[in-house]
XYZ file of C-alpha atoms in Angstrom:
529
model
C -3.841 3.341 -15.261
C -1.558 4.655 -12.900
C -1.198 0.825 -10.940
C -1.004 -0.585 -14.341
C 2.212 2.083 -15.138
C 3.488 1.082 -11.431
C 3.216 -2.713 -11.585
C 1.063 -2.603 -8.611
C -2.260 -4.042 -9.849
C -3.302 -6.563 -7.538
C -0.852 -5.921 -4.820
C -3.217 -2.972 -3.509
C -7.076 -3.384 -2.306
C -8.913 -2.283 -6.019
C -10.455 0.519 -4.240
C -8.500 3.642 -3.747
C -8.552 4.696 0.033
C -8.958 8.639 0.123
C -6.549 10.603 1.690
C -9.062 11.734 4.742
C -9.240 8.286 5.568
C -5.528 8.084 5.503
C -5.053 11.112 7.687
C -7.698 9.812 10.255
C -5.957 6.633 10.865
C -2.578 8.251 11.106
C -4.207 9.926 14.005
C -5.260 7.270 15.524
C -2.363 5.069 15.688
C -0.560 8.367 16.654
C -2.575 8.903 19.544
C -2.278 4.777 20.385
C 1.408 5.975 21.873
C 1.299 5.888 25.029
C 4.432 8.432 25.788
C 5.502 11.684 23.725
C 8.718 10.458 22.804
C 6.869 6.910 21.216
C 4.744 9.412 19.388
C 7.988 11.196 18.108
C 9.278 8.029 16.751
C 5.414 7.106 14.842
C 5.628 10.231 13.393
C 9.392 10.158 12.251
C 8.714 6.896 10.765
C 5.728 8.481 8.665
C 7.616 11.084 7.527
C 10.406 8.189 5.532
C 7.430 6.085 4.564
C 4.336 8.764 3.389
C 5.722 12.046 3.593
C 2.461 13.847 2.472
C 0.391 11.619 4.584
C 2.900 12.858 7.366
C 2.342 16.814 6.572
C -1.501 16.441 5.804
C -1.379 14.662 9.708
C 0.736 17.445 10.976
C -1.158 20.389 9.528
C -4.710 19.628 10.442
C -3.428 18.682 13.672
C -0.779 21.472 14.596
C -1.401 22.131 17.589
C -1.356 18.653 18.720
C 1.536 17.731 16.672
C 3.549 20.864 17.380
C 4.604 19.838 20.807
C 6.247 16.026 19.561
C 8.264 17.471 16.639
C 9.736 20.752 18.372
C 10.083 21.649 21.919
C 9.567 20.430 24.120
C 9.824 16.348 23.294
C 12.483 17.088 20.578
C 15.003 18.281 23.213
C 14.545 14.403 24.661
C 14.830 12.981 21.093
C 17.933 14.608 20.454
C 19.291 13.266 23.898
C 17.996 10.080 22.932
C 18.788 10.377 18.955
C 21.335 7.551 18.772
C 18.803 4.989 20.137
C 15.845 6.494 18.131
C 17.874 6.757 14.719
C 16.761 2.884 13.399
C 13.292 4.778 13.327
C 14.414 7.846 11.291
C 15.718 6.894 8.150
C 18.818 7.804 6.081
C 18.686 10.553 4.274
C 16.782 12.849 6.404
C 19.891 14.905 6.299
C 23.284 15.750 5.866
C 26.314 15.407 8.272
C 29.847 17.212 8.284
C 32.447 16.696 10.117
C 35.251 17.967 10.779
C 37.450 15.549 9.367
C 35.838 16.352 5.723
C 37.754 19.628 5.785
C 38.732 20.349 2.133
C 35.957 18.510 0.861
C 32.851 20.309 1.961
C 31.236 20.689 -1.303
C 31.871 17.494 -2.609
C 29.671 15.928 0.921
C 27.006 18.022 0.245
C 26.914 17.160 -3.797
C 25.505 13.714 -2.398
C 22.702 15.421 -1.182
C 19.641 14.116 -3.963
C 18.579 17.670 -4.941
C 20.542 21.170 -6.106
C 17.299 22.928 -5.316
C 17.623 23.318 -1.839
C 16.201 26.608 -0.580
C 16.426 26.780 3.218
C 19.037 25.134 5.240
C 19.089 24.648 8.978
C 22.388 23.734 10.620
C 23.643 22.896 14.208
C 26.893 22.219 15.412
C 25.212 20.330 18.478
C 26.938 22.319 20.968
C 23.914 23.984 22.319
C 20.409 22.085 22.029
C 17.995 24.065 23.658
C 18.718 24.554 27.311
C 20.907 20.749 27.375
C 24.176 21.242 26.729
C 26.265 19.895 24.102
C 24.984 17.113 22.198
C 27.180 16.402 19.072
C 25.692 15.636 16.196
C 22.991 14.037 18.334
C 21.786 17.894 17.767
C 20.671 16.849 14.309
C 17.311 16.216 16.008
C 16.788 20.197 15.645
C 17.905 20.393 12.472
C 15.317 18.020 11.253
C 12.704 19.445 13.605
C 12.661 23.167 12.238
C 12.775 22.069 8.903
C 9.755 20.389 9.646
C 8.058 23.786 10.451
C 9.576 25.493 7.336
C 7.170 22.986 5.648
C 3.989 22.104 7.881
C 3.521 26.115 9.255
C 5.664 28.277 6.526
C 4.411 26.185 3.293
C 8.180 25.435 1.900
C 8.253 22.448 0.398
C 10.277 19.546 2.411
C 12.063 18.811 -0.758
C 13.605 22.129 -0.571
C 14.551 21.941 2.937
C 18.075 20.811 4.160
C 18.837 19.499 7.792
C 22.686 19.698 8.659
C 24.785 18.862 11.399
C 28.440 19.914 11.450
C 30.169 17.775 13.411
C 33.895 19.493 15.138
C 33.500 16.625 18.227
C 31.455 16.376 21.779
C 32.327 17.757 25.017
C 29.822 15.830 26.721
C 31.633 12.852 27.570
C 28.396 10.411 28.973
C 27.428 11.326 25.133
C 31.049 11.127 23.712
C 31.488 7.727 25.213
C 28.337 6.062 24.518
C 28.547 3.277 22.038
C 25.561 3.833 20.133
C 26.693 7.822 19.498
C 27.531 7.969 15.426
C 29.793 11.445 16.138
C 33.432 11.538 16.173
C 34.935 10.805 19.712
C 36.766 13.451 20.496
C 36.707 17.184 22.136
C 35.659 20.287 20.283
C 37.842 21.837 17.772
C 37.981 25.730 18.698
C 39.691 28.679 17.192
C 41.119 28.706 13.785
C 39.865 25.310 12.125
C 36.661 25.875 13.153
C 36.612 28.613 11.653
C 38.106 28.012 8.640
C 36.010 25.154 8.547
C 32.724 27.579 8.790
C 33.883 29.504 5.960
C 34.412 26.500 4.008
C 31.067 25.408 4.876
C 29.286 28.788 4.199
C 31.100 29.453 0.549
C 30.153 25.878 -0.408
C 26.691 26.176 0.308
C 25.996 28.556 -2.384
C 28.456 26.875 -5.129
C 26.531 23.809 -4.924
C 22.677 24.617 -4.258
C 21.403 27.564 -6.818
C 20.203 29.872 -6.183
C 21.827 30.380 -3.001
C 19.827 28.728 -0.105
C 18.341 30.726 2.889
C 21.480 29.244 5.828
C 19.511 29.376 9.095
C 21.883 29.054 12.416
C 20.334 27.271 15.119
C 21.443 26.151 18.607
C 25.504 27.243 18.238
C 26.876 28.361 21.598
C 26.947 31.886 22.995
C 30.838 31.900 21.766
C 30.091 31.436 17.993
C 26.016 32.321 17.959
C 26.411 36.136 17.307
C 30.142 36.531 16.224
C 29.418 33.946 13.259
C 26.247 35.699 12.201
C 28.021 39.196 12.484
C 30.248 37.897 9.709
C 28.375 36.590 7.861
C 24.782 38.580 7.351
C 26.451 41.477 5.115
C 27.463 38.881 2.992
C 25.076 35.278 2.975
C 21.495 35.342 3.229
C 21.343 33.920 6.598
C 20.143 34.269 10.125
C 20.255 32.602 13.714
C 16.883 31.955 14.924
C 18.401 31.736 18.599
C 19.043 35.588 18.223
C 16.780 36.724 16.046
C 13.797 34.457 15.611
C 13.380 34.512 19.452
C 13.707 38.201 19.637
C 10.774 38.436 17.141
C 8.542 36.492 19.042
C 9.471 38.275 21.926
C 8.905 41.617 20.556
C 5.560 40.640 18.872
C 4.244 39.281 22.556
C 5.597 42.511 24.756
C 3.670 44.928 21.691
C 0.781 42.988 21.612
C 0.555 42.906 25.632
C 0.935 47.014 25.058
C -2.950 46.932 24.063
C -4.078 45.576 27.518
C -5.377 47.718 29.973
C -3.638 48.823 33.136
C -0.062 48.217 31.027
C 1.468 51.521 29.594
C 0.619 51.371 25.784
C 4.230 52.764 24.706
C 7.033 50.941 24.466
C 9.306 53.667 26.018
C 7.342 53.169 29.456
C 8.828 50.423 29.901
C 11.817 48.792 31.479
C 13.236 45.570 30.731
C 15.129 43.110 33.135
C 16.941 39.990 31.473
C 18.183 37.334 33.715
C 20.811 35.259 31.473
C 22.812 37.304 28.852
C 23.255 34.790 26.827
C 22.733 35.419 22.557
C 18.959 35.043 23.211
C 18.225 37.879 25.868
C 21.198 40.178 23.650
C 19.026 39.553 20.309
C 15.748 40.404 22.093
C 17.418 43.481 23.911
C 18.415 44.921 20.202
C 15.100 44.234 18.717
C 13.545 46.224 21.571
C 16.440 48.773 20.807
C 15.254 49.183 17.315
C 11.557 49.231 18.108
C 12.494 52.159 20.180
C 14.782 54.191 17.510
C 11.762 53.472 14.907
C 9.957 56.118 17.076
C 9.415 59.051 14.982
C 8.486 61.291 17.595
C 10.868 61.884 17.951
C 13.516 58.933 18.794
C 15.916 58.459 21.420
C 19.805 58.072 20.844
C 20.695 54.869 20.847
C 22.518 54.656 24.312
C 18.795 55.904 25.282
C 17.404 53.588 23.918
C 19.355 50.653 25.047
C 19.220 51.687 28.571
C 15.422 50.419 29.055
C 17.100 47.006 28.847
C 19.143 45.951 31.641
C 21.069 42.486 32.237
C 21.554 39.643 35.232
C 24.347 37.356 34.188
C 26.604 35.025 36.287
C 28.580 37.956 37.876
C 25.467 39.683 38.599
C 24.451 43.404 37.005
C 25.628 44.256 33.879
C 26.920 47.802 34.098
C 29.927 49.592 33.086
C 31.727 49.686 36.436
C 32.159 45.792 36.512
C 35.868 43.798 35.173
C 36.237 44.428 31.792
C 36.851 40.558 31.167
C 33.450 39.851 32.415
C 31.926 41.825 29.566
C 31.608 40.668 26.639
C 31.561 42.650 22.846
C 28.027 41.801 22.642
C 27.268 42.429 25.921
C 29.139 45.575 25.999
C 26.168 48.284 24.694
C 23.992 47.108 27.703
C 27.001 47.799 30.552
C 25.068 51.208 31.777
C 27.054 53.726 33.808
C 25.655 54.357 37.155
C 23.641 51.050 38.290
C 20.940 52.173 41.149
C 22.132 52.712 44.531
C 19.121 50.702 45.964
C 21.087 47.686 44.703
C 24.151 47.876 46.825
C 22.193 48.139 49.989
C 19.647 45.234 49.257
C 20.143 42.923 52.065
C 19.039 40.080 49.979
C 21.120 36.868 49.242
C 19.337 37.131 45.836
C 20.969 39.009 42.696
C 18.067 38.505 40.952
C 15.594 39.732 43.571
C 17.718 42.701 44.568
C 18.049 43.665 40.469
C 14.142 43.764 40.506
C 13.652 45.872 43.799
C 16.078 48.405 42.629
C 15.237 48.704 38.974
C 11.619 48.277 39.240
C 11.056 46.584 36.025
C 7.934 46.418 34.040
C 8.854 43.124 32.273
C 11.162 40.699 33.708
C 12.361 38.229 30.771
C 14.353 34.965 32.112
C 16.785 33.197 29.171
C 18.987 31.735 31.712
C 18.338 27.894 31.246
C 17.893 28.310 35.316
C 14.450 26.763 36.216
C 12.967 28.526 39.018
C 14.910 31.325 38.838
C 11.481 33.038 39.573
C 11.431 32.822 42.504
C 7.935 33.560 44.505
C 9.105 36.231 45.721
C 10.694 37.764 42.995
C 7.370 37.144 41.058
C 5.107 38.966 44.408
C 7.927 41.805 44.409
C 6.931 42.396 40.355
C 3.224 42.523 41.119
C 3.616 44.807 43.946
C 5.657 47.403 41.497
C 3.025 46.622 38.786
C -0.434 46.370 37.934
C 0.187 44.245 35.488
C 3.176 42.556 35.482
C 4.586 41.153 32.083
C 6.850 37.695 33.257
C 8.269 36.011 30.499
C 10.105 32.673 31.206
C 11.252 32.273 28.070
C 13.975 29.056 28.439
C 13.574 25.844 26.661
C 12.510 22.872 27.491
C 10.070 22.855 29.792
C 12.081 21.541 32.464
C 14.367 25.104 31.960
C 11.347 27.478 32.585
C 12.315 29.914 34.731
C 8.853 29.908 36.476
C 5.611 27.920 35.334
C 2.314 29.553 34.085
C 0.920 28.260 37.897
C 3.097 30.160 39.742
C 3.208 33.533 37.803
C -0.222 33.604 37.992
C -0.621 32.296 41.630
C 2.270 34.658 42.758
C 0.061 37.804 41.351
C -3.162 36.803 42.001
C -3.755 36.360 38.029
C -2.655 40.147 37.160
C 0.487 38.866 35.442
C 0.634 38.895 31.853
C 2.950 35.361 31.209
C 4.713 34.214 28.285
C 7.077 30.679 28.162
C 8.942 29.091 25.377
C 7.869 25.951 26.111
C 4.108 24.976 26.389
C 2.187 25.022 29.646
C -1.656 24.254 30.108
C -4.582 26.776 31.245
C -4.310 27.944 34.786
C -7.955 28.246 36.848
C -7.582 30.625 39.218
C -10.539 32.651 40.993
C -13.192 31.116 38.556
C -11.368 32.460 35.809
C -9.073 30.850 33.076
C -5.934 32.330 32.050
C -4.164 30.945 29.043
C -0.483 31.181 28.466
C 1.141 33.034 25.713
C 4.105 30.363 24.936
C 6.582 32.546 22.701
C 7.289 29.405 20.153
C 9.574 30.492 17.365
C 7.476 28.960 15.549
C 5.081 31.536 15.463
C 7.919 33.708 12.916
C 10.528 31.513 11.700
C 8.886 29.814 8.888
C 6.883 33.208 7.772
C 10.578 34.575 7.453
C 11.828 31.943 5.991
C 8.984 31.764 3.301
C 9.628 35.360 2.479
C 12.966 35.210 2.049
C 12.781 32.199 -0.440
C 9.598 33.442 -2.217
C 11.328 37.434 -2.415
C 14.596 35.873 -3.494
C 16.017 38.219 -0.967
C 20.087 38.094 -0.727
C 20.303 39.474 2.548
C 18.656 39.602 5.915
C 18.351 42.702 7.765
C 17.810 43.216 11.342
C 14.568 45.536 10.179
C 13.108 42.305 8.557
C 12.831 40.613 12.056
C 11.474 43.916 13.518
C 8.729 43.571 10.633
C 7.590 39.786 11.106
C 6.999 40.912 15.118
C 4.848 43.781 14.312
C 3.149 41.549 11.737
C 2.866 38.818 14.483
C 1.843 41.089 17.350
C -1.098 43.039 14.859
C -2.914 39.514 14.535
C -3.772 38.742 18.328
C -7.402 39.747 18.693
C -8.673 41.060 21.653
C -10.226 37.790 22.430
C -6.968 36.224 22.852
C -5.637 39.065 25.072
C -8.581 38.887 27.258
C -7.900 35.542 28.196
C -4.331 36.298 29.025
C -3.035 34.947 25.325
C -0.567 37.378 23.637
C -0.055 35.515 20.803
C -3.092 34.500 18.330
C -4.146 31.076 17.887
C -1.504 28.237 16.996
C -4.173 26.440 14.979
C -3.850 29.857 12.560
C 0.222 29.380 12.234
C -0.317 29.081 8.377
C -2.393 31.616 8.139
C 0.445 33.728 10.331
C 3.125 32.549 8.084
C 1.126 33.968 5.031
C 1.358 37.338 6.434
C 4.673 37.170 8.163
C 5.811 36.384 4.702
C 4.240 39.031 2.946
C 5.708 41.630 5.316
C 9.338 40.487 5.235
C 8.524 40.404 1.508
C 7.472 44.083 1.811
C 10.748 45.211 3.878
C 12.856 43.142 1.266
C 11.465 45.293 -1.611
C 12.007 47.963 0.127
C 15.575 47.740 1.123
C 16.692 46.536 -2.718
C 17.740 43.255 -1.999
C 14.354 40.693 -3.505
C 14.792 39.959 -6.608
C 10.780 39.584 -7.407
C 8.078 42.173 -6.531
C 6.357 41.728 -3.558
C 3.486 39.927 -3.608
C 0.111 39.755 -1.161
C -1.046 37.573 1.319
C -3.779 36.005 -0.852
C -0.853 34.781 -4.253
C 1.478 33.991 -0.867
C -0.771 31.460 0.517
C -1.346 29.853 -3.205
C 2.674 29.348 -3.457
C 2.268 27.539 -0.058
C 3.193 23.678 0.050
C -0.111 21.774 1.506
C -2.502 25.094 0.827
């Protein structure tokens, strides 16, 4: 009845093909692809042409899937997006540029839908660890939303990809003929801003209710000043900042329950190479895991001095220029850096910050790969049992260390986390698996709270929440074989109770509009369940 409605009798086989039969094709052509970046485009071009098909492939398969629609092959699609965007068809998103200033809202009134609930939007200039990429950055965009759906359970037609495009100052990008962004440098100071605001108010006059506005991949110089004005007032966050700090969080607690690593939090001290927003968003989340202490907790300068930073000048402390510290980097310039550090006769900043502060977890977000170097990585196993090494940049090729050599380098004591995927390292008989921090693992559980809570607001205790959540669900399996983050394969499963917890906080601060519900009604609301 329903061909007969659609005009399609006889221009489909009579038999009905189900949809496991359907998904297990998919997979095979999928897996036909000979590179990661051909398997990007197949499954771009299955998301315009079957999107269910497309999510049904993507959710039985997640962990397979994962690693060709975020990092780390999405940082080479969006360097590659001009030539790849025949294969991903109009409409997948929204762009605004610059030149639209005035008009805002009436560009995003073309978009097909008022009942958009979660928006993710780039202004290109910093995709993952590559630089500026224009509105070649809408590859991100795209790719998160993605997630919101296939891991979180929002449904893609409620998801909005957006790139805001104020110009490119890459110029091998700027210049190339098949780039689709406006040819010309960044705009900066006022009009940018102006044109954020304009951006920001229209968002909410033409999508009701008000969408979730998620911030992703904005430079240092905008990342945390635009989500300081704006949180009080939008429900919005940066996932740079704060989704990465969750992740983090939930890995360091979780790595708290393994033997021969001091179970409290306040044993431990923290050494960031790159100050960028990343290592500044994790360094406050640890800061208010700390002052959550009820017994009793520490001030906040206290608290904030168990995280010190390595940035391009070297040490962050209080003694250094003032014009080489920032306003968000200001709270972590200590008074009174060690001693030990000025008479370290190493060439290495890095090296002589770890002899001197003797840090239980060393956490790289500096985009420098090998910045780990093997000696830093034998000087933090012979200060701890366990060392905790997190090399936490994205892509791959931005890792401050790989899983081999953190684990070579301490004999296999080290407890190692990445942002980017790395495969099981045999060493000594035994098999240690890598914890990679994917935001992933927090982002669309968030994201799914917020929009199911109807929450107006996002506070800094909601990410603090979703880590806890995160970090109470690896079993002692996982940690035993070096994993500090449960199973990907579970991600919906995660997102269910990530969800239910920022739900939770939500309700409790006054700002959902619906009472919380449980795990079990959260995974029924679920796209795909």
């Amino acid at each position: 009845s329903d061909r007969s409605a659609l005009a399609l009798s006889g221009l489909l086989p009579p038999v009905p093909e189900p949809t496991a039969t359907q998904t297990a094709r998919a997979l095979r052509l999928l897996r036909a692809r000979p590179t990661p970046l051909e398997k990007y485009v197949y499954l771009m071009t299955l998301l315009g042409t079957d999107v269910h098909l497309f999510y049904r492939l993507v959710t039985e398969n997640v962990v397979e899937c994962m690693p060709l629609i975020y990092t780390p092959v999405v940082g080479e699609a969006c360097q590659k997006f001009g030539r790849l965007m025949p294969s991903a068809p109009p409409g997948r998103g929204i762009y605004i540029s610059i030149e639209d200033k005035g008009r805002v809202r009436e560009v995003l009134e073309n978009w097909h839908t008022k009942d958009v609930r979660v928006i993710v939007v780039t202004d290109g200039e910093r995709i993952l660890g590559l630089g500026d990429l224009g509105v070649w950055g809408m590859g991100i965009s795209v790719g998160k939303l993605l997630l919101y759906s296939a891991c979180g359970g929002v449904h893609p037609n409620n998801c909005l990809p957006i790139t805001l495009d104020v110009g490119c100052n890459t110029p091998s990008i700027r210049d190339d003929p098949e780039y689709g962004g406006l040819r010309r440098a960044r705009v900066r100071g006022a009009e940018y801003d102006d044109f954020i605001d304009e951006f920001m108010l229209a968002t909410r006059t033409v999508f009701s209710p008000a969408p979730l506005v998620q911030f992703e991949d904005f430079a240092n110089a905008n990342a945390a000043r635009l989500l300081s004005k704006y949180r009080d007032d939008f429900c919005t966050f940066n996932d740079d900042i704060q989704g990465t700090a969750a992740v983090a969080l939930a890995g360091i607690l979780a790595a708290l329950n393994l033997p021969n690593i001091p179970s409290n939090l306040a044993d431990h001290t923290f050494l960031f190479h790159g100050a960028g927003s990343a290592g500044i968003g994790i360094a406050n989340l640890i800061t208010a895991s700390l002052l959550s202490n009820p017994s009793p907790p520490p001030s906040p300068e206290a608290a904030r001095r168990h995280c010190w930073f390595l940035d391009s000048k070297g040490l962050l402390h209080a003694s250094r220029p003032s014009r080489t510290i920032t306003h968000e980097k200001a709270p972590y310039a200590h008074a009174d850096p060690p001693a030990a550090l000025e008479n370290d006769p190493s060439s290495d900043p890095l090296l002589a910050a770890v002899r001197a502060l003797r840090p239980t977890v060393l956490i790289g977000v500096s985009t420098v790969p090998g910045s780990f170097s093997a000696e830093i990585i034998a000087t933090m196993a012979e200060i701890n049992e366990r060392p905790v090494i997190c090399a936490l940049s994205n892509p791959t090729s931005k890792a401050e260390c790989t899983a081999e050599a953190a684990y070579r380098g301490t004999a296999g004591r080290a407890v190692f986390v990445s942002g980017s995927p790395f495969e099981p390292v045999t060493l000594n008989g035994r098999t240690h698996v890598t914890g990679q921090g994917n935001n992933a693992y927090c982002f669309p559980g968030i994201g799914l709270g917020v929009i199911l809570s109807g929450a107006t607001t996002i506070s800094e205790r909601v990410f603090l929440e979703a880590a806890r959540a995160l970090a109470g669900m690896t079993s002692p399996a996982a940690l035993e074989r070096g994993g500090v983050y449960p199973p990907l394969a579970e991600i919906r499963e995660i997102s269910a109770e990530i969800a239910a917890a920022v739900w939770r906080q939500a309700e409790k601060e006054g700002v959902a509009k619906r009472p919380a519900k449980g795990v079990e009604e959260i995974r029924e609301l679920m796209y795909g369940r």
